[in-house]
Coordinates of C-alpha atoms in Angstrom, one line a residue:
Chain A
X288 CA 0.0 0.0 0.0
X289 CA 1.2 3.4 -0.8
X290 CA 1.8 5.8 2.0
X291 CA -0.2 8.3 0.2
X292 CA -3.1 5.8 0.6
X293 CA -2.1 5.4 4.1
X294 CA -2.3 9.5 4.7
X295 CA -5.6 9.1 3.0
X296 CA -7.0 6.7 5.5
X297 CA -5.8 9.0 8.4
X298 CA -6.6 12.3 7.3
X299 CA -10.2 10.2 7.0
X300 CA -10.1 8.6 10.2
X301 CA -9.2 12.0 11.6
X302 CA -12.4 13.2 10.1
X303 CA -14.6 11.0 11.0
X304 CA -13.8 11.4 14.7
X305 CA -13.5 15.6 14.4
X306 CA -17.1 15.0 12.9
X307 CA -18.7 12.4 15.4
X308 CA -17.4 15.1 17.6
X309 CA -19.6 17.9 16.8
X310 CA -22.6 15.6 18.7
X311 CA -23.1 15.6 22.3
X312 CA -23.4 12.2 22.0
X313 CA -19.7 11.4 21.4
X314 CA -18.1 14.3 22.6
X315 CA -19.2 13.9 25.7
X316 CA -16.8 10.8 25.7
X317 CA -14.1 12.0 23.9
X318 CA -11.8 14.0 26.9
X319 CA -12.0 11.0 28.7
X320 CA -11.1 8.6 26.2
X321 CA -7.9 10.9 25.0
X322 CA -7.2 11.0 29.0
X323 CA -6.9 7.3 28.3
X324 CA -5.4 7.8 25.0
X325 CA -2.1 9.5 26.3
X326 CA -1.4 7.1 28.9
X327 CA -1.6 4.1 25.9
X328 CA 1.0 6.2 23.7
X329 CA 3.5 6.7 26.8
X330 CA 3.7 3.2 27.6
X331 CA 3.8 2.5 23.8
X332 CA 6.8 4.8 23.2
X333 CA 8.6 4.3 26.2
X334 CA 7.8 0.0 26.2
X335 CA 8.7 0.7 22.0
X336 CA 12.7 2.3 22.7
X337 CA 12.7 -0.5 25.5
X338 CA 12.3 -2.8 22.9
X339 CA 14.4 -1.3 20.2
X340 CA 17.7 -1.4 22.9
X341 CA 16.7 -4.6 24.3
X342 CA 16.5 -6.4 20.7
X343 CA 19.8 -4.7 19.8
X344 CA 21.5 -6.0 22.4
X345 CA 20.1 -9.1 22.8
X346 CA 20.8 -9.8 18.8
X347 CA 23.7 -8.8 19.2
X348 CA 25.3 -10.7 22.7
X349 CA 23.4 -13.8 20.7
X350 CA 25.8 -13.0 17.8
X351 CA 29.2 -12.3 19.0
X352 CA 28.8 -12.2 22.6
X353 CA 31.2 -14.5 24.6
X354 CA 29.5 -17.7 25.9
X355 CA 27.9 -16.3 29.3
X356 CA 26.3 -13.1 27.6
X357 CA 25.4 -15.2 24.6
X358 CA 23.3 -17.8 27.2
X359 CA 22.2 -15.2 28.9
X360 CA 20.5 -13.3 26.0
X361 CA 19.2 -16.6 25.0
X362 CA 17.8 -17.2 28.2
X363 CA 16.2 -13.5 28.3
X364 CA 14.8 -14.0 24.3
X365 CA 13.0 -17.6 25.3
X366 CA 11.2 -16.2 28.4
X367 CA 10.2 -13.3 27.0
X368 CA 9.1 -14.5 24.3
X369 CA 7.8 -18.0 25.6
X370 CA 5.6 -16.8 28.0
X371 CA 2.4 -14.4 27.7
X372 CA 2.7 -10.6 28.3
X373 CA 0.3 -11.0 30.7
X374 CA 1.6 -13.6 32.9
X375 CA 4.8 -11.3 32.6
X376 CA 3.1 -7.8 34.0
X377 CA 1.9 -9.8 36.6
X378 CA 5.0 -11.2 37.5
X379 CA 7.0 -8.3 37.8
X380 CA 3.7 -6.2 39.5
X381 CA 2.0 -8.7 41.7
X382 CA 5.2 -11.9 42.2
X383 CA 8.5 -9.5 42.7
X384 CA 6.8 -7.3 45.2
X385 CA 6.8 -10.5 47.3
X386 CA 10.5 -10.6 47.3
X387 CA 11.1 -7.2 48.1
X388 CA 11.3 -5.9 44.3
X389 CA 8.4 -3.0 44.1
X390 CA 7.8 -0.9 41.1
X391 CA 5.1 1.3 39.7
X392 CA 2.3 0.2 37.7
X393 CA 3.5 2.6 34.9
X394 CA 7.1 1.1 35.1
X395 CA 5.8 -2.1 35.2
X396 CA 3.8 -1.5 32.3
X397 CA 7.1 -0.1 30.3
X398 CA 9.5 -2.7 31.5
X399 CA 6.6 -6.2 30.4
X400 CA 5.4 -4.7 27.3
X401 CA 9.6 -3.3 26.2
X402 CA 10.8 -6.6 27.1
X403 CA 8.5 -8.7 25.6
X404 CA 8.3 -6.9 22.5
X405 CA 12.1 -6.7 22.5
X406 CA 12.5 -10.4 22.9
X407 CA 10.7 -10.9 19.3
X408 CA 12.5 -7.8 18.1
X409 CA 16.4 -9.6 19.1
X410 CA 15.2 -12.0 16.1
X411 CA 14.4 -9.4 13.6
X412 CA 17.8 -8.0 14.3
X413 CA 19.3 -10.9 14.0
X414 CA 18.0 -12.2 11.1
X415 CA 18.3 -8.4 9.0
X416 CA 22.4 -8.5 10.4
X417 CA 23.1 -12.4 9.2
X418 CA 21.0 -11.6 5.7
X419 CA 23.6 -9.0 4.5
X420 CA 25.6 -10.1 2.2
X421 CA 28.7 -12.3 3.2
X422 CA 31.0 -10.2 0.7
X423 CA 30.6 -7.0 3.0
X424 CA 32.0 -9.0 6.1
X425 CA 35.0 -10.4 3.8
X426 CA 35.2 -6.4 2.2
X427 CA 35.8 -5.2 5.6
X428 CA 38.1 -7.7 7.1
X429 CA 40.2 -7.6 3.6
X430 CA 40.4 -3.7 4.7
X431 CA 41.4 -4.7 8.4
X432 CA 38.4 -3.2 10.5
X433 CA 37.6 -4.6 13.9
X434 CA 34.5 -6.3 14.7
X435 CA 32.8 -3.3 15.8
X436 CA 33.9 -1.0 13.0
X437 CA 32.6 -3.5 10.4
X438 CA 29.1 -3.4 12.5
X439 CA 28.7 -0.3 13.6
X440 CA 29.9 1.4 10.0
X441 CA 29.3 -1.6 7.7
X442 CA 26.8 -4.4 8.0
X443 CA 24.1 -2.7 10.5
X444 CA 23.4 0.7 8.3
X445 CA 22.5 -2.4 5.7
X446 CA 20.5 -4.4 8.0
X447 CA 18.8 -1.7 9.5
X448 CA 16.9 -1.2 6.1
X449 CA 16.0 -5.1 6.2
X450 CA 14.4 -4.4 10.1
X451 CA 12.2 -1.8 9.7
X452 CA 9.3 -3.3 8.2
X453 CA 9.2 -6.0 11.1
X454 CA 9.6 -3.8 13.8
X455 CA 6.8 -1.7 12.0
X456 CA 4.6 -5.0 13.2
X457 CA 6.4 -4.8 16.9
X458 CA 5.1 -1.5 17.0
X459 CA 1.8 -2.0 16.3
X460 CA 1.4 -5.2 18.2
X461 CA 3.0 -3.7 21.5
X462 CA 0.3 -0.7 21.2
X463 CA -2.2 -2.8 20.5
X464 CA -0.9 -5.0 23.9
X465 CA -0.7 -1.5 26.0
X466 CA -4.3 -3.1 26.3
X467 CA -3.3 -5.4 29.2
X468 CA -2.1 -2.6 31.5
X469 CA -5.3 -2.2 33.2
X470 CA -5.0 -5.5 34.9
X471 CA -2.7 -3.7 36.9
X472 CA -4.6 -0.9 37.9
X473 CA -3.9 1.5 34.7
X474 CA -6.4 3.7 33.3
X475 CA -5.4 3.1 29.5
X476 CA -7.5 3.8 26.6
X477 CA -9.3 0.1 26.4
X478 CA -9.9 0.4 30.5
X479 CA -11.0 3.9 30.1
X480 CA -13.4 2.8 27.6
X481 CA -14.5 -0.1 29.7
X482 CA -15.3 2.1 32.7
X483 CA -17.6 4.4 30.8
X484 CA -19.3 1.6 28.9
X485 CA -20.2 0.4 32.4
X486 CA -21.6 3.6 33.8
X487 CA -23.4 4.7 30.8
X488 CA -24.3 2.0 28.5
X489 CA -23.7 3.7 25.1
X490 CA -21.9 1.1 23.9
X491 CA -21.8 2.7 20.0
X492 CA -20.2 5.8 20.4
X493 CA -17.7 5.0 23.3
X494 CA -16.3 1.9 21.3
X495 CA -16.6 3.5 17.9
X496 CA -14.4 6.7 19.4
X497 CA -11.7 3.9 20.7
X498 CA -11.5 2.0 17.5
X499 CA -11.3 5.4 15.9
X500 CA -8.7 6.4 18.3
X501 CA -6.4 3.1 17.8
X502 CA -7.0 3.0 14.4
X503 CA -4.9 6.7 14.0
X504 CA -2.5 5.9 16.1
X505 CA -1.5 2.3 14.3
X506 CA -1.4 4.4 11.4
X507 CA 0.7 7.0 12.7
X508 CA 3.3 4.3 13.5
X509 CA 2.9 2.4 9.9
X510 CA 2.9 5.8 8.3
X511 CA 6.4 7.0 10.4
X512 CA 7.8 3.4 9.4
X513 CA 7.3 3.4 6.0
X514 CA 8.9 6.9 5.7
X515 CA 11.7 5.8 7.6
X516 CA 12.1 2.9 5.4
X517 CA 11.8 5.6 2.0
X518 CA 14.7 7.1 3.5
X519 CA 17.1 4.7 4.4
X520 CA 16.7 2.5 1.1
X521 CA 16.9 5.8 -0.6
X522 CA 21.1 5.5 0.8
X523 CA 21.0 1.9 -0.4
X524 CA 19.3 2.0 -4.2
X525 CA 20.6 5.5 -5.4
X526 CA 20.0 5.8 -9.2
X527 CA 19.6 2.3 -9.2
X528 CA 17.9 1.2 -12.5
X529 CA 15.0 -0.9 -12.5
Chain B
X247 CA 65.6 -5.0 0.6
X248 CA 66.1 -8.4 2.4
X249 CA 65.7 -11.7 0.3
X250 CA 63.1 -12.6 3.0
X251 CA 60.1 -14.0 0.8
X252 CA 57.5 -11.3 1.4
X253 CA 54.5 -14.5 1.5
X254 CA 55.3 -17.9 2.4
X255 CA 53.1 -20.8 2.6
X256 CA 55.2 -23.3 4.5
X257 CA 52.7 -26.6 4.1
X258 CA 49.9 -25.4 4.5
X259 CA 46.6 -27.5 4.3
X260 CA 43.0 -27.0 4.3
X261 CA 40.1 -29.1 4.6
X262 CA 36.6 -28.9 5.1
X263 CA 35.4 -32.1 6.5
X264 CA 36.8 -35.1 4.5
X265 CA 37.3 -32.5 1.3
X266 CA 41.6 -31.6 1.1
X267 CA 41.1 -28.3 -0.8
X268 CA 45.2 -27.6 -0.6
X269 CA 47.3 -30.4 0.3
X270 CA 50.7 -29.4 2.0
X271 CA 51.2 -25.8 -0.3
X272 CA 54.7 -24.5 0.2
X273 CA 55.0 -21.2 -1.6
X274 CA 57.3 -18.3 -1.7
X275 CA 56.8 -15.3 -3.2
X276 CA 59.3 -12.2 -3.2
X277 CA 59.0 -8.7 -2.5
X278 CA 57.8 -7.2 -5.4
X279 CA 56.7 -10.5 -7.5
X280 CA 53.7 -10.7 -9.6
X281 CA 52.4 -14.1 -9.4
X282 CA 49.3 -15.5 -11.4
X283 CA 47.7 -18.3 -10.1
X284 CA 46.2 -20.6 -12.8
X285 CA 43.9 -24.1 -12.9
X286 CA 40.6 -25.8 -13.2
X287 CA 38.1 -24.8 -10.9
X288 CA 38.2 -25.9 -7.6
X289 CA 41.6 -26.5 -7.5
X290 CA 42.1 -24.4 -4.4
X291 CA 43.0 -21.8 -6.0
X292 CA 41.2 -18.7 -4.5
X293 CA 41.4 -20.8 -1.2
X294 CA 45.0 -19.3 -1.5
X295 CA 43.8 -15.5 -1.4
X296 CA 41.4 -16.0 1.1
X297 CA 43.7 -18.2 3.6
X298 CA 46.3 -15.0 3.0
X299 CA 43.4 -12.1 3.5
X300 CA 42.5 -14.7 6.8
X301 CA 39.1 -15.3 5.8
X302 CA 39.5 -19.1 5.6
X303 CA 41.2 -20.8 8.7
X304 CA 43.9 -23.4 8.0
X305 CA 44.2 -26.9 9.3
X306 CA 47.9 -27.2 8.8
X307 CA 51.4 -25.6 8.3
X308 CA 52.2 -21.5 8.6
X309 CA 51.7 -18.7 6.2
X310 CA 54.3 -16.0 7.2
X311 CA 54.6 -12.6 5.7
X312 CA 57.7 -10.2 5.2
X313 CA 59.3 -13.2 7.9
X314 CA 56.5 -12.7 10.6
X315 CA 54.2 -15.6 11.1
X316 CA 50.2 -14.5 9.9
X317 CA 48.1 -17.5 11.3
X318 CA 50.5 -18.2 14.2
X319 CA 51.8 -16.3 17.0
X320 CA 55.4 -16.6 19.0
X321 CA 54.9 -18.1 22.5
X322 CA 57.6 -18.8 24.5
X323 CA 59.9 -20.0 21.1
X324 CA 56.8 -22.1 20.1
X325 CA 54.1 -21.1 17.2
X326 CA 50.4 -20.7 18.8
X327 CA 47.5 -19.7 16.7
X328 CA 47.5 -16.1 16.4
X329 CA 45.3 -14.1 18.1
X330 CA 42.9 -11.5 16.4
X331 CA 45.5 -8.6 17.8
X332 CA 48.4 -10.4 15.8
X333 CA 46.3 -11.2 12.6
X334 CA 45.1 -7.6 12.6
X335 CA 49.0 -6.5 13.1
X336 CA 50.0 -8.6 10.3
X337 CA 47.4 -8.6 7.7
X338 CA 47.8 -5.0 7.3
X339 CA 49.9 -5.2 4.7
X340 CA 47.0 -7.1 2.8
X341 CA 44.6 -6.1 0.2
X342 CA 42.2 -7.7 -1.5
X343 CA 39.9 -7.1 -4.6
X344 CA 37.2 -9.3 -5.2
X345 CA 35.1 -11.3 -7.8
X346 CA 32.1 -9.5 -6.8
X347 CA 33.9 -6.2 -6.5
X348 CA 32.1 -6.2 -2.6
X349 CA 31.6 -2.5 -2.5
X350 CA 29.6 -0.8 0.3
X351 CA 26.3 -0.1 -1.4
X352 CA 25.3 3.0 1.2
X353 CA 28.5 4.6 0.8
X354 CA 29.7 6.8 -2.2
X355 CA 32.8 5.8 -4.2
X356 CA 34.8 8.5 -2.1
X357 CA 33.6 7.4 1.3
X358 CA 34.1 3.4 0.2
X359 CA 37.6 4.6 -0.3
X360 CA 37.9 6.6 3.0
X361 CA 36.0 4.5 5.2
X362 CA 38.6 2.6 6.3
X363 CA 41.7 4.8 5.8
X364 CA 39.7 6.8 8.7
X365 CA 38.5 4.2 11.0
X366 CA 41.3 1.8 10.9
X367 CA 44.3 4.0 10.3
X368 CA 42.8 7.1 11.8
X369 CA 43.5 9.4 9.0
X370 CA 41.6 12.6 8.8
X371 CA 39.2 13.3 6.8
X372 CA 41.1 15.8 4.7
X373 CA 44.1 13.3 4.2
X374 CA 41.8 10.8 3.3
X375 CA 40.5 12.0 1.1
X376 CA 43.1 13.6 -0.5
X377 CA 44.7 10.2 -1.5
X378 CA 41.4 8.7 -2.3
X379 CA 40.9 11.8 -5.1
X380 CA 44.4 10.6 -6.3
X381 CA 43.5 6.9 -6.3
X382 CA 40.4 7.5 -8.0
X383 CA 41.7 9.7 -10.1
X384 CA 44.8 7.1 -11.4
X385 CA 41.8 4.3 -11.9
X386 CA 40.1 7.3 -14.1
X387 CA 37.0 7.7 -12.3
X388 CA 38.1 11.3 -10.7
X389 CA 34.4 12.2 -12.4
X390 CA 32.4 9.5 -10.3
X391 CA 34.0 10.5 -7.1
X392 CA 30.1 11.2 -5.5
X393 CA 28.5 8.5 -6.9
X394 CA 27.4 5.3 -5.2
X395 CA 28.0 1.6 -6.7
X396 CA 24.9 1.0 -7.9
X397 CA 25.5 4.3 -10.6
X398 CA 28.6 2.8 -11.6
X399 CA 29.0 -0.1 -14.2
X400 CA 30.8 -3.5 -13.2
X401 CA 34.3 -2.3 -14.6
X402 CA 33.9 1.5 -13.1
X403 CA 32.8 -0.2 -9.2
X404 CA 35.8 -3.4 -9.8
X405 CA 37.9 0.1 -10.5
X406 CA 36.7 1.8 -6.9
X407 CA 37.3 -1.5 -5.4
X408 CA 41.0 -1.5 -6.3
X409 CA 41.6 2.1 -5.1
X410 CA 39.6 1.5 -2.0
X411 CA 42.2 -1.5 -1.4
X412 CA 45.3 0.5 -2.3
X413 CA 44.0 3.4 -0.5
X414 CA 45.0 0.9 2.8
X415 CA 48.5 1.0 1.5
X416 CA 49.3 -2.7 1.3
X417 CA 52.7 -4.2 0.5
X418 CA 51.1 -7.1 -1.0
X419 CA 47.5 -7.1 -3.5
X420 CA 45.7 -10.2 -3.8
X421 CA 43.0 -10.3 -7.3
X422 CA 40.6 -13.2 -6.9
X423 CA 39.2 -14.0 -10.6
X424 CA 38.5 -9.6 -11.0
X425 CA 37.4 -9.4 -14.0
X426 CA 35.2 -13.0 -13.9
X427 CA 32.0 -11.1 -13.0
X428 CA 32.1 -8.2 -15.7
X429 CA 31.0 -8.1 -19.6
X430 CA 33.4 -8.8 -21.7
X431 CA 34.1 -5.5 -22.9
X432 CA 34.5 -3.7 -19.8
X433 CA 37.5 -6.4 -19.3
X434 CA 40.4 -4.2 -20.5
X435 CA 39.8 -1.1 -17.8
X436 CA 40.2 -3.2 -15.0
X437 CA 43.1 -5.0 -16.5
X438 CA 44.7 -1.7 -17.8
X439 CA 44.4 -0.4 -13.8
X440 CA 45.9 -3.6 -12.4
X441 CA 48.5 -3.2 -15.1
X442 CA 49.4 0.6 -14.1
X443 CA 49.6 0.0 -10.4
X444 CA 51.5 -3.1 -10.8
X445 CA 54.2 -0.3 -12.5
X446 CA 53.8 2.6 -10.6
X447 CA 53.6 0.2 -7.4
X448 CA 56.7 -2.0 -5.6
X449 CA 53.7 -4.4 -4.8
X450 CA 54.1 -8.0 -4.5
X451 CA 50.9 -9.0 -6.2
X452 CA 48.9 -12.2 -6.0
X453 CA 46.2 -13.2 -8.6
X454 CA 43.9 -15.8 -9.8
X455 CA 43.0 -15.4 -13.4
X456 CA 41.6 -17.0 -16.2
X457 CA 43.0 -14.5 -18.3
X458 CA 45.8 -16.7 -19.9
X459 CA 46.9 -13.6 -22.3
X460 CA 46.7 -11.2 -19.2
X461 CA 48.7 -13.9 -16.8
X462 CA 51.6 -14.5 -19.5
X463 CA 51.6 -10.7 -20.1
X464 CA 52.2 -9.5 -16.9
X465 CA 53.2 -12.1 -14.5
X466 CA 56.7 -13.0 -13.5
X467 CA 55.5 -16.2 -12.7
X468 CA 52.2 -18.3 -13.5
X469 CA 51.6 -21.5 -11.0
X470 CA 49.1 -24.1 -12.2
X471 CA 46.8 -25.8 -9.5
X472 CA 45.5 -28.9 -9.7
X473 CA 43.4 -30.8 -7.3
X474 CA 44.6 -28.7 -4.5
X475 CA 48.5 -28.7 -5.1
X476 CA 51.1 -26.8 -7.3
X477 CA 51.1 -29.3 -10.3
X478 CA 53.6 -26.7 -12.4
X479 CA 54.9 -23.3 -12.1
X480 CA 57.3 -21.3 -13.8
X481 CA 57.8 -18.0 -15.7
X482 CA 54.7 -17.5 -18.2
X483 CA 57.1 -18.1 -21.5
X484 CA 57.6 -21.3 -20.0
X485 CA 54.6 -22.5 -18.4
X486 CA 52.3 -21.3 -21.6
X487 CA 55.1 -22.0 -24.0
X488 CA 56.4 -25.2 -23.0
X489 CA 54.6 -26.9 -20.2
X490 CA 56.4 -29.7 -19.1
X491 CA 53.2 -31.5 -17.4
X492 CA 50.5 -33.7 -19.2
X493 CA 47.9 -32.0 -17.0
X494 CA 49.1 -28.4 -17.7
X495 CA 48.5 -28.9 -21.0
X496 CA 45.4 -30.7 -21.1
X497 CA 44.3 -27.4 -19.1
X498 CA 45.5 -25.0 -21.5
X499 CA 44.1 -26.7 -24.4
X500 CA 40.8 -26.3 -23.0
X501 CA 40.7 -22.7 -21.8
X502 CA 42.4 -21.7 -25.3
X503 CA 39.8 -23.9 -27.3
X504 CA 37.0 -22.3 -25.5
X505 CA 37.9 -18.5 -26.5

């Protein structure tokens, strides 16, 4: 799909909302719901970078880490990615408070979501760094750079191309799980929607506003990806023909 | 000027699995040498470039260059597999050019040239580049300077690739099959380059070839590889004039019947 299709559907969704808006009937939900709104996008950018670093890293100690980090990341990447996000926020809200280990909801929220998002993301980094072509790695030892100047300048500008797209889907899927958070006592869009649905029984417009309101953000983050991905293949295919 | 062999393969083997790919090589080439290596493919032939640029291990034997082991280290009197430190020391008298040229796609001609002048040599930027315009400049692409591989034809980016690798100032050039990958006509630039720097350079230079006219022309010695040994070698009016072995010219009557 093009991105000026994309735009298109925003700008649309956008409108759609603004007009639903001008009736009492929906406004009257609509502070509430983007109360809810802006707690879903901080845990989603926050959990999102979480993500990014830990599937860096993670890829990476799997790669070319000496034998403890590499178990270790292992060992981080099967758990995470084994066991359900929920089961996870309730471990680290409800299980390590028992052993002394208390943390906010909000951090909670950041730290389950980042990690488990960035346990799927190590193999997407993994995979875009081991697809780039074995001639770069033998161009760059043949000129005598280190293991960290052939990464760091060579092979992951080329990977990160190859990533995007996938962690496009992480994105999305980690706001989409932002969801869970009020199991532990967040007021997130879903729960805020939940809560208002119960008090005043207008189903429609409260749950038409709040697939409205997901639907622009999901698009916001496909919309940023796909320009990000313009630009860095722009680097890659210069005047290539055909 | 020593008479130390600037390379030496002192029986060197390599295997993978139950597959010899060279078989006890002992080689020596001088400072300064141009040596083409010849033969059927896999013969082991380009495993000899790429056991020298250290991107194939060996099983057995040392390769030593200007008298300093490569793949082995000095411990206490004995020889110990080198570690990356010691390769890294060593093998920066290497270059290599490839078959596939290699070039860094997201990099212009200019920065492939100055990438790792800067980050390995830690020139700056000014220097760098200043020797990359006169590198580019002697393969004749002082024009294409700004543009990236994918604007260049095979010949122009095979051209880049041989100033980025000079651009490292090596002592010794290793050509693995160059000028296999381009169209046929775009042949003679690359070979006209390799010819100039193998003039204006004292390199010792290394390649694999099936460009018999090109190895005789230019080579001060041609070796012939066959099932992962030296089966002949000699000076090219020699080897291509008179081979002395029946599989030599069994070889050479192939490549020259087929064009």
């Amino acid at each position: 799909m093009g991105i000026r299709t994309l735009v298109g559907m925003l700008v649309a969704a956008l409108a759609v909302i603004g007009l639903l808006a001008t009736q009492t009937s929906y406004s009257l939900f609509l502070p509430g719901l983007l109360q809810g709104a802006l707690l879903t996008i901080e845990i989603a950018v926050l959990g999102s970078v979480l993500a990014v670093v830990m599937g860096v890293l993670a890829a990476l100690a799997r790669l070319y880490g000496a034998a403890p980090l590499r178990w270790l990341a292992t060992v981080y990447v099967e758990i995470f990615r084994g066991t359900s996000a929920l089961v996870q926020l309730f471990w680290l809200f409800f299980v390590l408070p028992q052993f002394g280990l208390l943390m906010d909801a909000f951090t909670v929220a950041v730290l389950a979501l980042g990690l488990n998002v960035g346990a799927y993301g190590s193999e997407v980094v993994r995979g875009a760094i081991l697809a780039v072509a074995p001639g770069q790695w033998e161009a760059s030892i043949a000129l005598n750079m280190s293991r960290a100047q052939m990464l760091r300048r060579i092979i992951l500008p080329q990977a990160f191309v190859a990533m995007i797209p996938p962690w496009g889907n992480l994105f999305i899927e980690l706001l989409k799980s932002t969801a869970l958070v009020s199991l532990i006592t967040l007021t997130d869009l879903a729960f805020k929607a939940q809560q208002m649905n119960q008090s005043t029984l207008k189903t429609v417009p409260i749950f038409t506003l709040v697939l409205l309101i997901y639907l622009v953000m999901s698009l916001a983050i496909t919309i940023g990806m796909r320009f990000l991905e313009q630009r860095a293949s722009a680097g890659l295919s210069r005047g290539r023909a055909a | 000027m020593t008479d130390q062999p600037m390379v030496r393969f002192d029986n060197v083997s390599k295997r993978y699995g139950a597959l010899t790919v060279l078989d006890g090589l002992s080689l020596d080439i001088a400072r300064g040498e141009k040596v083409s290596i010849i033969g059927p493919s896999g013969s082991g032939k380009t495993t000899v470039l790429r056991m020298l640029m250290t991107l194939e291990t060996i099983n057995d034997g040392v390769i030593w260059v200007e008298g300093e082991p490569l793949t082995h280290m000095d411990k206490g009197g004995k020889l110990v597999p080198a570690n990356l430190g010691h390769i890294r020391r060593v093998r920066a008298k290497i270059g290599m050019v490839f078959q596939s040229f290699n070039l860094f796609p997201h990099m212009s001609a200019m920065a492939n040239c100055i990438e790792a002048p800067m980050t390995v040599l830690g020139m700056k930027r000014a220097d760098a580049e200043a020797r990359a315009a006169e590198l580019l400049d002697m393969v004749g692409l002082s024009q294409k300077k700004a543009h990236y591989p994918s604007q260049l034809s095979g010949g122009q980016q095979q051209r880049v690739a041989i100033a980025r690798a000079l651009a490292m100032r090596p002592k010794i050039m290793l050509f693995d099959e160059v000028t296999s990958a381009l169209d046929p006509e775009l042949v003679g630039e690359v070979l006209q380059v390799i010819r100039q720097i193998g003039r204006e350079h004292d390199l010792t230079m290394l390649m694999v070839t099936h460009q018999m006219g090109f190895a005789k022309e230019f080579s001060d010695r041609v070796c012939f590889f066959y099932q992962g040994k030296i089966c002949e070698q000699g000076p090219p009016s020699e080897l291509f004039g008179a081979p002395k072995n029946e599989r030599t010219r069994q070889f050479l009557r192939a490549v020259l019947e087929a064009g």
